[in-house]
CSV table of C-alpha atoms and ligand atoms in Angstrom, one decimal:
chain,number,residue,atom,x,y,z
A,8,UNK,CA,-0.2,0.1,0.0
A,9,UNK,CA,0.8,3.2,-0.8
A,10,UNK,CA,1.3,6.4,2.0
A,11,UNK,CA,-0.2,10.0,0.9
A,12,UNK,CA,3.8,10.7,-0.4
A,13,UNK,CA,3.5,7.7,-2.7
A,14,UNK,CA,5.6,5.6,-0.5
A,15,UNK,CA,5.1,1.9,-0.4
A,16,UNK,CA,4.9,0.6,3.0
A,17,UNK,CA,4.9,-3.0,3.4
A,18,UNK,CA,6.7,-4.1,6.2
A,19,UNK,CA,6.0,-4.7,9.6
A,20,UNK,CA,8.0,-4.4,13.1
A,21,UNK,CA,5.7,-6.0,16.0
A,22,UNK,CA,6.7,-5.6,19.4
A,23,UNK,CA,6.0,-8.8,21.1
A,24,UNK,CA,6.9,-7.2,24.7
A,25,UNK,CA,8.1,-3.8,26.2
A,26,UNK,CA,10.0,-5.7,28.8
A,27,UNK,CA,14.1,-6.3,28.8
A,28,UNK,CA,16.2,-8.3,30.9
A,29,UNK,CA,19.1,-5.6,29.3
A,30,UNK,CA,18.9,-2.0,30.7
A,31,UNK,CA,21.1,-0.7,27.7
A,32,UNK,CA,22.1,2.9,28.7
A,33,UNK,CA,20.1,5.0,25.5
A,34,UNK,CA,17.1,2.8,26.2
A,35,UNK,CA,15.8,2.5,29.7
A,36,UNK,CA,16.4,2.5,32.9
A,37,UNK,CA,16.3,0.5,36.2
A,38,UNK,CA,13.2,1.9,37.2
A,39,UNK,CA,11.3,1.6,33.8
A,40,UNK,CA,7.7,0.7,34.4
A,41,UNK,CA,6.3,-1.9,32.0
A,42,UNK,CA,2.9,-2.5,30.6
A,43,UNK,CA,0.8,-5.2,32.4
A,44,UNK,CA,0.4,-8.7,30.7
A,45,UNK,CA,-2.8,-8.5,30.2
A,46,UNK,CA,-2.4,-5.2,28.3
A,47,UNK,CA,-0.1,-6.8,25.4
A,48,UNK,CA,-2.2,-8.3,22.7
A,49,UNK,CA,-3.1,-12.0,23.1
A,50,UNK,CA,-2.2,-15.0,20.8
A,51,UNK,CA,-5.8,-15.1,19.3
A,52,UNK,CA,-4.8,-11.2,18.3
A,53,UNK,CA,-2.1,-11.8,17.1
A,54,UNK,CA,-3.6,-14.4,14.6
A,55,UNK,CA,-6.4,-11.8,13.5
A,56,UNK,CA,-3.7,-8.7,12.9
A,57,UNK,CA,-0.6,-11.4,11.2
A,58,UNK,CA,-4.2,-12.7,8.7
A,59,UNK,CA,-5.1,-8.8,8.3
A,60,UNK,CA,-1.9,-7.7,7.4
A,61,UNK,CA,-1.1,-10.4,4.9
A,62,UNK,CA,-4.7,-9.5,3.2
A,63,UNK,CA,-3.8,-5.7,3.2
A,64,UNK,CA,-0.2,-7.2,1.4
A,65,UNK,CA,2.2,-6.8,3.8
A,66,UNK,CA,5.7,-8.3,3.1
A,67,UNK,CA,7.4,-8.8,5.8
A,68,UNK,CA,7.2,-8.7,9.5
A,69,UNK,CA,10.0,-8.0,11.4
A,70,UNK,CA,9.6,-9.4,15.8
A,71,UNK,CA,11.0,-6.9,17.8
A,72,UNK,CA,10.5,-5.4,21.8
A,73,UNK,CA,11.5,-5.0,23.8
A,74,UNK,CA,13.3,-7.9,23.7
A,75,UNK,CA,11.3,-10.3,21.8
A,76,UNK,CA,12.5,-13.4,22.8
A,77,UNK,CA,11.1,-12.5,26.8
A,78,UNK,CA,7.5,-13.1,25.5
A,79,UNK,CA,6.8,-16.8,26.8
A,80,UNK,CA,4.2,-17.6,23.3
A,81,UNK,CA,7.1,-16.8,20.9
A,82,UNK,CA,7.5,-20.0,19.2
A,83,UNK,CA,3.3,-19.9,18.6
A,84,UNK,CA,3.5,-16.6,17.8
A,85,UNK,CA,6.0,-17.9,15.1
A,86,UNK,CA,4.2,-20.4,14.1
A,87,UNK,CA,1.3,-17.6,13.3
A,88,UNK,CA,3.4,-15.8,10.8
A,89,UNK,CA,4.8,-19.1,9.1
A,90,UNK,CA,1.0,-19.8,8.2
A,91,UNK,CA,0.6,-16.0,6.9
A,92,UNK,CA,3.8,-15.3,5.7
A,93,UNK,CA,6.1,-18.0,5.6
A,94,UNK,CA,9.0,-16.5,7.0
A,95,UNK,CA,9.9,-13.8,9.4
A,96,UNK,CA,13.0,-12.0,11.2
A,97,UNK,CA,13.8,-10.4,14.4
A,98,UNK,CA,15.9,-8.2,16.4
A,99,UNK,CA,17.5,-9.0,19.4
A,100,UNK,CA,19.8,-8.2,22.0
A,101,UNK,CA,20.6,-12.3,21.4
A,102,UNK,CA,21.2,-13.5,25.1
A,103,UNK,CA,18.4,-16.4,24.9
A,104,UNK,CA,19.1,-17.2,21.3
A,105,UNK,CA,21.2,-20.1,21.8
A,106,UNK,CA,17.6,-21.9,23.7
A,107,UNK,CA,15.2,-20.4,20.9
A,108,UNK,CA,17.1,-20.3,17.5
A,109,UNK,CA,16.8,-23.8,16.8
A,110,UNK,CA,13.0,-23.8,17.1
A,111,UNK,CA,12.0,-20.4,15.6
A,112,UNK,CA,13.9,-21.6,12.4
A,113,UNK,CA,11.7,-24.8,12.5
A,114,UNK,CA,8.4,-21.9,12.3
A,115,UNK,CA,10.0,-19.7,10.1
A,116,UNK,CA,12.9,-17.6,11.3
A,117,UNK,CA,15.1,-17.0,8.6
A,118,UNK,CA,16.8,-13.9,9.8
A,119,UNK,CA,18.4,-12.7,12.8
A,120,UNK,CA,19.4,-8.9,13.9
A,121,UNK,CA,21.9,-9.5,16.9
A,122,UNK,CA,22.3,-5.7,18.6
A,123,UNK,CA,26.0,-5.8,19.6
A,124,UNK,CA,27.7,-2.2,20.8
A,125,UNK,CA,30.4,-4.2,22.9
A,126,UNK,CA,32.9,-7.0,22.3
A,127,UNK,CA,34.5,-6.2,25.6
A,128,UNK,CA,32.7,-7.8,28.5
A,129,UNK,CA,33.3,-4.5,31.4
A,130,UNK,CA,31.9,-2.2,28.5
A,131,UNK,CA,29.3,-4.8,27.3
A,132,UNK,CA,28.4,-4.6,31.2
A,133,UNK,CA,28.5,-0.5,31.3
A,134,UNK,CA,26.3,-0.3,28.3
A,135,UNK,CA,23.7,-2.8,28.9
A,136,UNK,CA,23.8,-3.4,32.3
A,137,UNK,CA,23.8,-6.9,32.4
A,138,UNK,CA,26.8,-9.5,32.3
A,139,UNK,CA,25.4,-11.3,29.4
A,140,UNK,CA,28.3,-11.0,26.3
A,141,UNK,CA,28.6,-14.4,26.2
A,142,UNK,CA,25.3,-15.6,26.5
A,143,UNK,CA,24.8,-13.5,23.3
A,144,UNK,CA,28.0,-15.0,21.8
A,145,UNK,CA,26.4,-18.0,22.2
A,146,UNK,CA,23.3,-17.0,21.5
A,147,UNK,CA,25.1,-15.4,17.4
A,148,UNK,CA,27.4,-18.9,17.3
A,149,UNK,CA,24.2,-21.0,17.1
A,150,UNK,CA,22.1,-19.0,14.9
A,151,UNK,CA,24.8,-19.2,12.8
A,152,UNK,CA,25.7,-22.7,12.8
A,153,UNK,CA,22.3,-23.5,12.4
A,154,UNK,CA,22.4,-21.8,8.9
A,155,UNK,CA,20.3,-18.2,10.0
A,156,UNK,CA,20.5,-15.3,7.9
A,157,UNK,CA,22.5,-12.8,10.5
A,158,UNK,CA,23.7,-9.0,10.4
A,159,UNK,CA,25.1,-7.1,13.6
A,160,UNK,CA,23.8,-3.7,15.0
A,161,UNK,CA,26.2,-1.2,16.3
A,162,UNK,CA,24.3,1.9,17.9
A,163,UNK,CA,27.6,4.3,18.4
A,164,UNK,CA,28.5,5.8,21.5
A,165,UNK,CA,31.4,7.6,22.9
A,166,UNK,CA,31.4,4.9,25.2
A,167,UNK,CA,31.8,2.2,22.2
A,168,UNK,CA,34.1,4.0,20.0
A,169,UNK,CA,37.0,3.0,20.9
A,170,UNK,CA,35.7,-0.6,19.9
A,171,UNK,CA,35.0,-0.1,16.1
A,172,UNK,CA,37.8,-1.8,14.7
A,173,UNK,CA,37.4,-4.7,16.6
A,174,UNK,CA,33.6,-5.1,15.9
A,175,UNK,CA,34.6,-4.5,12.5
A,176,UNK,CA,36.9,-7.2,12.5
A,177,UNK,CA,34.8,-9.5,14.4
A,178,UNK,CA,31.7,-9.2,11.7
A,179,UNK,CA,34.2,-9.9,8.6
A,180,UNK,CA,35.6,-13.1,10.6
A,181,UNK,CA,31.8,-14.1,10.7
A,182,UNK,CA,31.9,-12.6,6.9
A,183,UNK,CA,28.4,-10.8,8.8
A,184,UNK,CA,27.4,-7.5,7.7
A,185,UNK,CA,27.9,-5.1,10.2
A,186,UNK,CA,25.5,-1.9,10.7
A,187,UNK,CA,26.8,1.5,12.8
A,188,UNK,CA,23.3,3.4,14.1
A,189,UNK,CA,23.4,6.7,14.8
A,190,UNK,CA,21.8,7.4,18.1
A,191,UNK,CA,18.7,9.0,18.5
A,192,UNK,CA,16.8,11.3,20.4
A,193,UNK,CA,14.1,9.2,21.8
A,194,UNK,CA,12.9,8.3,25.5
A,195,UNK,CA,14.2,10.1,28.2
A,196,UNK,CA,17.3,8.4,28.9
A,197,UNK,CA,18.9,10.0,25.7
A,198,UNK,CA,22.0,12.2,26.4
A,199,UNK,CA,23.0,14.4,23.6
A,200,UNK,CA,27.0,14.0,24.8
A,201,UNK,CA,26.9,10.1,24.4
A,202,UNK,CA,25.5,11.0,20.6
A,203,UNK,CA,28.7,10.1,17.5
A,204,UNK,CA,28.0,11.2,14.2
A,205,UNK,CA,28.4,9.1,11.2
A,206,UNK,CA,31.0,11.5,9.8
A,207,UNK,CA,33.2,11.1,13.3
A,208,UNK,CA,32.6,7.5,12.4
A,209,UNK,CA,33.9,7.4,9.1
A,210,UNK,CA,37.0,9.1,9.9
A,211,UNK,CA,38.2,7.0,12.3
A,212,UNK,CA,38.0,4.0,10.0
A,213,UNK,CA,38.9,5.3,7.1
A,214,UNK,CA,42.4,6.4,9.6
A,215,UNK,CA,42.7,2.2,8.9
A,216,UNK,CA,40.3,1.3,6.1
A,217,UNK,CA,39.0,2.5,2.6
A,218,UNK,CA,35.2,2.5,2.4
A,219,UNK,CA,34.3,2.2,-1.3
A,220,UNK,CA,30.6,2.7,-1.5
A,221,UNK,CA,28.3,0.0,-2.7
A,222,UNK,CA,24.7,-0.5,-3.9
A,223,UNK,CA,24.3,-3.5,-2.1
A,224,UNK,CA,21.3,-4.5,0.0
A,225,UNK,CA,20.7,-6.3,2.6
A,226,UNK,CA,17.3,-6.5,3.9
A,227,UNK,CA,14.9,-4.2,3.9
A,228,UNK,CA,16.2,-1.2,6.2
A,229,UNK,CA,17.7,1.9,5.5
A,230,UNK,CA,21.2,1.0,5.8
A,231,UNK,CA,23.7,2.6,3.1
A,232,UNK,CA,26.6,0.0,3.0
A,233,UNK,CA,30.5,0.1,2.3
A,234,UNK,CA,33.1,-2.8,1.4
A,235,UNK,CA,35.9,-3.1,3.4
A,236,UNK,CA,38.3,-4.2,0.4
A,237,UNK,CA,41.1,-5.3,3.2
A,238,UNK,CA,38.6,-7.2,4.9
A,239,UNK,CA,36.4,-7.9,2.1
A,240,UNK,CA,33.4,-6.7,4.1
A,241,UNK,CA,30.2,-4.6,4.2
A,242,UNK,CA,29.6,-2.3,7.1
A,243,UNK,CA,26.2,0.1,7.2
A,244,UNK,CA,25.3,3.3,8.8
A,245,UNK,CA,22.4,4.1,9.7
A,246,UNK,CA,22.1,7.6,10.5
A,247,UNK,CA,18.8,8.7,11.4
A,248,UNK,CA,19.9,12.2,12.5
A,249,UNK,CA,22.8,13.3,9.9
A,250,UNK,CA,21.6,11.3,6.6
A,251,UNK,CA,17.6,11.3,6.5
A,252,UNK,CA,16.2,8.7,5.0
A,253,UNK,CA,12.8,9.4,5.5
A,254,UNK,CA,12.2,9.3,1.7
A,255,UNK,CA,12.4,5.4,1.7
A,256,UNK,CA,10.6,5.2,4.6
A,257,UNK,CA,8.8,1.5,4.1
A,258,UNK,CA,7.8,0.7,7.3
A,259,UNK,CA,5.3,1.4,9.7
A,260,UNK,CA,5.8,-0.2,14.0
A,261,UNK,CA,3.0,-2.1,16.0
A,262,UNK,CA,3.5,-1.8,20.3
A,263,UNK,CA,3.0,-4.6,22.1
A,264,UNK,CA,-0.2,-3.8,23.3
A,265,UNK,CA,-1.7,-2.5,20.1
A,266,UNK,CA,-0.5,0.8,19.2
A,267,UNK,CA,0.4,1.9,15.1
A,268,UNK,CA,3.3,4.0,15.3
A,269,UNK,CA,2.9,5.7,11.4
A,270,UNK,CA,6.7,7.0,12.4
A,271,UNK,CA,9.3,5.8,15.0
A,272,UNK,CA,10.4,9.9,15.5
A,273,UNK,CA,6.6,10.5,16.7
A,274,UNK,CA,4.4,10.2,20.1
A,275,UNK,CA,1.7,9.9,17.8
A,276,UNK,CA,-0.3,6.8,17.7
A,277,UNK,CA,-3.3,4.8,16.5
A,278,UNK,CA,-4.8,2.9,18.7
A,279,UNK,CA,-6.2,-1.1,17.3
A,280,UNK,CA,-6.9,-2.9,20.6
A,281,UNK,CA,-10.3,-1.6,20.4
A,282,UNK,CA,-11.0,-3.4,16.8
A,283,UNK,CA,-8.8,-5.6,16.6
A,284,UNK,CA,-10.5,-9.0,16.4
A,285,UNK,CA,-12.9,-7.5,13.8
A,286,UNK,CA,-10.7,-7.5,10.1
A,287,UNK,CA,-13.2,-5.0,8.2
A,288,UNK,CA,-12.4,-2.0,11.0
A,289,UNK,CA,-8.9,-2.9,11.9
A,290,UNK,CA,-8.0,-2.7,8.1
A,291,UNK,CA,-9.4,0.5,8.0
A,292,UNK,CA,-7.3,1.2,11.1
A,293,UNK,CA,-4.2,0.2,9.3
A,294,UNK,CA,-4.5,1.7,5.7
A,295,UNK,CA,-5.4,5.4,8.2
A,296,UNK,CA,-2.4,5.0,9.8
A,297,UNK,CA,-0.3,4.4,6.7
A,298,UNK,CA,-1.9,7.8,5.2
A,299,UNK,CA,-0.8,9.3,8.3
A,300,UNK,CA,2.9,8.3,8.0
A,301,UNK,CA,4.5,12.1,8.5
A,302,UNK,CA,6.7,13.2,5.5
A,303,UNK,CA,10.1,13.4,7.7
A,304,UNK,CA,11.1,13.6,11.2
A,305,UNK,CA,12.2,16.3,13.3
A,306,UNK,CA,14.6,14.1,15.4
A,307,UNK,CA,17.5,16.6,16.2
A,308,UNK,CA,15.3,19.2,17.3
A,309,UNK,CA,12.9,17.8,19.2
A,310,UNK,CA,13.2,14.6,21.6
A,311,UNK,CA,10.8,12.1,21.3
A,312,UNK,CA,8.5,11.0,24.8
A,313,UNK,CA,7.8,7.5,24.3
A,314,UNK,CA,10.9,5.2,24.4
A,315,UNK,CA,11.7,2.6,21.9
A,316,UNK,CA,11.2,-0.6,24.0
A,317,UNK,CA,7.3,0.6,24.2
A,318,UNK,CA,6.8,1.6,20.4
A,319,UNK,CA,8.9,-1.7,18.7
A,320,UNK,CA,12.6,-0.2,18.5
B,407,SAM,N1,16.1,-5.8,22.3
B,407,SAM,C1,16.0,-6.1,20.9
B,407,SAM,C2,17.4,-5.4,20.6
B,407,SAM,O1,17.6,-4.8,21.5
B,407,SAM,O2,17.8,-5.7,19.6
B,407,SAM,C3,15.4,-5.0,20.1
B,407,SAM,C4,14.4,-4.3,20.5
B,407,SAM,S1,15.8,-2.8,20.6
B,407,SAM,C5,14.5,-1.2,20.9
B,407,SAM,C6,15.8,-2.6,18.8
B,407,SAM,C7,16.8,-1.4,17.9
B,407,SAM,O3,16.7,-0.1,18.7
B,407,SAM,C8,18.2,-1.8,19.0
B,407,SAM,O4,19.4,-2.1,17.8
B,407,SAM,C9,18.7,-0.9,19.6
B,407,SAM,O5,20.4,-0.8,20.0
B,407,SAM,C10,18.4,-0.1,19.3
B,407,SAM,N2,17.8,1.4,19.8
B,407,SAM,C11,17.4,1.7,20.9
B,407,SAM,N3,17.3,3.2,21.4
B,407,SAM,C12,17.7,3.6,20.4
B,407,SAM,C13,18.3,5.1,20.3
B,407,SAM,N4,17.9,6.2,21.2
B,407,SAM,N5,18.8,5.4,19.1
B,407,SAM,C14,19.2,4.2,18.2
B,407,SAM,N6,19.0,3.3,18.2
B,407,SAM,C15,17.9,3.0,19.2
B,408,SF4,FE1,16.9,-4.2,25.9
B,408,SF4,FE2,17.2,-3.4,23.4
B,408,SF4,FE3,16.2,-1.5,24.9
B,408,SF4,FE4,18.9,-2.7,24.8
B,408,SF4,S1,18.2,-1.5,23.0
B,408,SF4,S2,17.1,-1.8,26.7
B,408,SF4,S3,18.3,-4.6,24.9
B,408,SF4,S4,14.6,-3.4,24.2
């Protein structure tokens, strides 16, 4: 379906929960208040939603959160998506993937984005507040071993800038694309002094490697990729702040409690919880949400209040 600016919207980020077992410094703090379990979309509601999205010709679903793997019925949700879409992808902190990868792959999972901001256990703890690096690496190894398509996502900040070569070389060794994400002013945990721009990052990478721009795409996201010839590997930049990519935006987000966010950068949302079991009304609300997608974001000028884990990052 097209929005009013003629962008084709066919990609859904579906959040399964706002809960997380990590506390990444830019995302949430220890005192965070989560949704009540009875506010979350039920399995039945998710089935109607997924079927309706398929009827509306959506092409791709990515599960996210919070941490989507914390949802106890994730395998049942996978089965539903497999029934209508065949396959799906997931964005995860990876800490539970060692246990879930097999079962999810059997039920349609074909692509995993691992969020990995550090390879140093102390710095990993400093960023996520959890001593989980080894579990994430185990989950990554398992996912690769069973043949899942994997990408790495790293939010770049002052506190992990010194690790970029370790991260790039780690990804190259595993033959994985790694994408560096610019920190966005979303949620009250955002701190301007942590921000590192794409340009600063590229200047630093250029001290050691040549970045050759390439047209290649891995998946349907907004990343611009470069080849590092010396390593024969690809790195991407997702720079919502300094390289606006709104004109090619192809997605909407649905939160774990059934709110459609037409744009990541606005608190504005449309609740579908009240109509979610009525397919025709649900279709109309989804179409309306697509129509309401704003032309662009203004994130550099304002901080959005709804944190990423509540709307589905
Ligand atoms: N818990 C899962 C994870 O971390 O991959 C999925 C949800 S998380 C909200 C999705 C992605 O959003 C992660 O890659 C995370 O690093 C990123 N993220 C969260 N807050 C952000 C912010 N303020 N700016 C940029 N990226 C952010
Ligand atoms: Fe959890 Fe993901 Fe937020 Fe980190 S970014 S706290 S892993 S939801």
